[in-house]
XYZ file of C-alpha atoms in Angstrom:
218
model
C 47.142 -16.905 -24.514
C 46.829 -17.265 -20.966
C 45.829 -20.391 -18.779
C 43.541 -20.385 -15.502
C 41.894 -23.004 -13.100
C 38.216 -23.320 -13.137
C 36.342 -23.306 -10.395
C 34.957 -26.271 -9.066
C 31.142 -27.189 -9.051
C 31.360 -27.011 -5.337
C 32.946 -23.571 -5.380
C 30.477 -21.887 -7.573
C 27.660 -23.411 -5.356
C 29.459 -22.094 -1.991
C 29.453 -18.385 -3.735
C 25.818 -18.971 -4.669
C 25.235 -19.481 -1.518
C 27.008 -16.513 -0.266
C 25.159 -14.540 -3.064
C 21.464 -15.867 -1.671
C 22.235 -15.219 1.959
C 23.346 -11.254 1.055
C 20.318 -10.865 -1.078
C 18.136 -12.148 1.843
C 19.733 -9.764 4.596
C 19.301 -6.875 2.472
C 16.251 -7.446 1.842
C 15.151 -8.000 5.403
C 16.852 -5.178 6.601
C 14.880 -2.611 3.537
C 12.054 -4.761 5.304
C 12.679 -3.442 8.628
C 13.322 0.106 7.675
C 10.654 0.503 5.765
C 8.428 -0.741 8.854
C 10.075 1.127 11.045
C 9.545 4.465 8.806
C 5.708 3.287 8.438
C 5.531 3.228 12.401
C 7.289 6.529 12.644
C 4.671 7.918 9.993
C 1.781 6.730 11.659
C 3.031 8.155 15.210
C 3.599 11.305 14.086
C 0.052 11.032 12.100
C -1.883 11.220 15.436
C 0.168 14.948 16.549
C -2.169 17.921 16.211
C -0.450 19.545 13.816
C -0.420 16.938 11.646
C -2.790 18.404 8.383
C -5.787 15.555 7.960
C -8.682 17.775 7.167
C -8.720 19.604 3.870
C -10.976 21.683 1.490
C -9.740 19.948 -2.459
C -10.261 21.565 -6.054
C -9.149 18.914 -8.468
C -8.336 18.437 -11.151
C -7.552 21.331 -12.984
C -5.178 20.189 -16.297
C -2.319 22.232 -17.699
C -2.727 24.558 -20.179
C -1.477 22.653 -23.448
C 2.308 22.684 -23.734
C 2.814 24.731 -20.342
C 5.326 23.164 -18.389
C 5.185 22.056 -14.759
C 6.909 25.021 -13.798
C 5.026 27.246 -15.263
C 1.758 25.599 -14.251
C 2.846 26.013 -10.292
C 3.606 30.124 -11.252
C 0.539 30.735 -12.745
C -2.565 30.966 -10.917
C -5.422 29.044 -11.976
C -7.823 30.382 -9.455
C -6.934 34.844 -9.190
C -5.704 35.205 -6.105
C -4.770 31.851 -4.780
C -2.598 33.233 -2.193
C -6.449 34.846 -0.448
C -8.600 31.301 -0.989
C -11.082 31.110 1.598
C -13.573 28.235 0.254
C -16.496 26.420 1.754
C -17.158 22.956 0.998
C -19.759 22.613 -2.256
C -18.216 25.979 -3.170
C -18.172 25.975 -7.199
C -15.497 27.254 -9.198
C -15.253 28.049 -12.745
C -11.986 26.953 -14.350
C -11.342 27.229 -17.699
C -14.799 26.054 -19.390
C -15.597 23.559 -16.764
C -16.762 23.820 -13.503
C -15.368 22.502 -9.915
C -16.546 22.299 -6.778
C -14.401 22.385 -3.177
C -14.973 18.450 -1.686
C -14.164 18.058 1.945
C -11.852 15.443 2.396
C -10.769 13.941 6.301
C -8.776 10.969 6.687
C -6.789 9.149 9.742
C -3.314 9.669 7.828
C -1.768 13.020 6.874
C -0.515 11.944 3.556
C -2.985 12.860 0.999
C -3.400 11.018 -2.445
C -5.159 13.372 -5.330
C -5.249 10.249 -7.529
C -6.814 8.147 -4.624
C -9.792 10.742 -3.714
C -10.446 10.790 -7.817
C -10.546 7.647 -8.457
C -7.836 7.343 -11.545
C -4.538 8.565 -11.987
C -4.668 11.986 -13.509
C -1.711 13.414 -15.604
C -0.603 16.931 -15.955
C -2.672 18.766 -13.865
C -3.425 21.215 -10.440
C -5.063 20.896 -7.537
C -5.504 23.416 -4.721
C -6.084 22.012 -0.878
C -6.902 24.667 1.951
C -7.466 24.008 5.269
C -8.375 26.400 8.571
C -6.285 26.487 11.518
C -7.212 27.617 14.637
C -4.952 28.330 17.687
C -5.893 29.018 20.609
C -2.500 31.939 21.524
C 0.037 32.719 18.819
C 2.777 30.168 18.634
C 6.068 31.410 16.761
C 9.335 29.732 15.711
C 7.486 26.914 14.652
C 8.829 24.447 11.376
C 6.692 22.935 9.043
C 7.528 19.989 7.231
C 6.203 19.574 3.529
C 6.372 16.249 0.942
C 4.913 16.652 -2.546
C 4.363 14.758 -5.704
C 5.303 16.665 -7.397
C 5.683 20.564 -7.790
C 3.777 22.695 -4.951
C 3.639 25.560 -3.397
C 2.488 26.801 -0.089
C 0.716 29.955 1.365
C -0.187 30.895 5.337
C -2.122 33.441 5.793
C -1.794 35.186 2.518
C 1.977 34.666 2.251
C 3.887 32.781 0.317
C 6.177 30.527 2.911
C 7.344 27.276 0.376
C 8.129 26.387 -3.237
C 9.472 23.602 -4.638
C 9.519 23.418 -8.572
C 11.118 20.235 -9.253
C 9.656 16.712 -10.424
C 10.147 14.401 -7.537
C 9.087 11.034 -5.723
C 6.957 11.725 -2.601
C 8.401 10.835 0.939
C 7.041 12.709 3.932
C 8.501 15.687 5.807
C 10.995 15.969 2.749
C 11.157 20.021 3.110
C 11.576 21.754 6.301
C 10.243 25.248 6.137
C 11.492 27.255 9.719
C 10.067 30.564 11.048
C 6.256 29.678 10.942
C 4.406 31.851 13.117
C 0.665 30.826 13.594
C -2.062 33.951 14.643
C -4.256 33.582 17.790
C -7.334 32.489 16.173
C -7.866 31.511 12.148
C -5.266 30.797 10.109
C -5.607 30.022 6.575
C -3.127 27.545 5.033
C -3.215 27.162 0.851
C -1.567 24.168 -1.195
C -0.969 23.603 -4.931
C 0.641 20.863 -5.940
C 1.091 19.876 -9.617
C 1.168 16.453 -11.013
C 3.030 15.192 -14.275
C 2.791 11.645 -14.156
C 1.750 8.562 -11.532
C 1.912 9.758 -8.022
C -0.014 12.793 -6.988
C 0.614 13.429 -3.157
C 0.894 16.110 -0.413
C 1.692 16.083 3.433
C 2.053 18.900 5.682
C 3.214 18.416 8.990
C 3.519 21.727 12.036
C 6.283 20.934 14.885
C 8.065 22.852 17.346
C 11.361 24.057 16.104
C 12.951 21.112 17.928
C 10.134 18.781 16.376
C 8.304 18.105 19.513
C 4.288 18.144 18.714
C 2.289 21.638 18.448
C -0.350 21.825 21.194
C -3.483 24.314 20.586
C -4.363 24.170 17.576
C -7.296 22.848 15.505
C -7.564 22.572 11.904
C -11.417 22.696 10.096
């Protein structure tokens, strides 16, 4: 057996106290930072190369029992890598029938679910935009964030893949060594959703992240 003091009422109050006043600074400061990270967002939303304007084809669901994975490696639309839509453009897929909406908001983080209206599990959607530049630019970064799975073509070429289940967060990849044409570019998105969120943001910088000048994106 073994003996020990208890502490006094007054004691457990003072830790209480202690306990309260950490909670409440914690909390203020995940208060500030996320803020902060909003205002950062929104700044960078107004650059040019910041994506804003996209063609969408969604949803398209899984084939029963494929897997994420397999659902970003197989193409649902031949030749995704090539897609060069119009808005109103139908497409067959499967036996139903899409059609390519035009979609233009202030912020560069786009919500499938949001532009559906409902939360829509296990499937595809595609998202191509045109980018025009006025002389080429090279050594330029892009920065990707995706809920969940996507995958990323410019110009025909595949330049990003990420095949894991994750929580969005903007500018999560960096992909280096983009090089955009004088004149059109085409940039092509697929991102596939499991579950809840279902988001994509694309971002063009300098390769020291200062804003891209030039460019316009239809």
């Amino acid at each position: 057996a073994r003996f020990t003091h208890a502490a006094r009422a007054e004691q457990v109050a003072a830790w209480q106290e202690e306990e309260r006043a950490a909670v409440q600074s914690l909390a203020a400061l995940q208060d500030e930072r996320i803020a902060e990270q909003e205002r950062q967002r929104i700044a960078r939303g107004r650059d040019e190369g910041a994506i804003k304007r996209w063609l969408i084809l969604a949803p398209i669901p899984l084939v029963t029992a494929q897997s994420r994975a397999e659902g970003l490696d197989t193409e649902q639309i031949e030749g995704e890598a090539q897609l060069r839509p119009k808005a109103g453009e139908g497409t067959v897929i499967g036996s139903g029938d899409l059609k390519w909406q035009e979609a233009a908001q202030e912020d560069y983080v786009f919500d499938f679910n949001a532009m559906l209206g409902r939360v829509t599990t296990y499937s595809v959607a595609y998202a191509v935009c045109y980018i025009r530049s006025e002389a080429e630019q090279r050594g330029l970064q892009m920065l990707v964030g995706s809920d969940d799975e996507a995958k990323v073509y410019l110009n025909g070429r595949q330049i990003h893949k990420y095949p894991f289940w994750r929580y969005f967060a903007a500018d999560q990849d960096t992909v280096p060594d983009i090089t955009l044409n004088m004149g059109l570019n085409v940039l092509v998105v697929k991102v596939v959703n499991e579950t809840g969120a279902w988001k994509i943001s694309i971002r063009l910088t300098g390769a020291q992240g200062n804003p891209v000048k030039g460019i316009k994106v239809t």
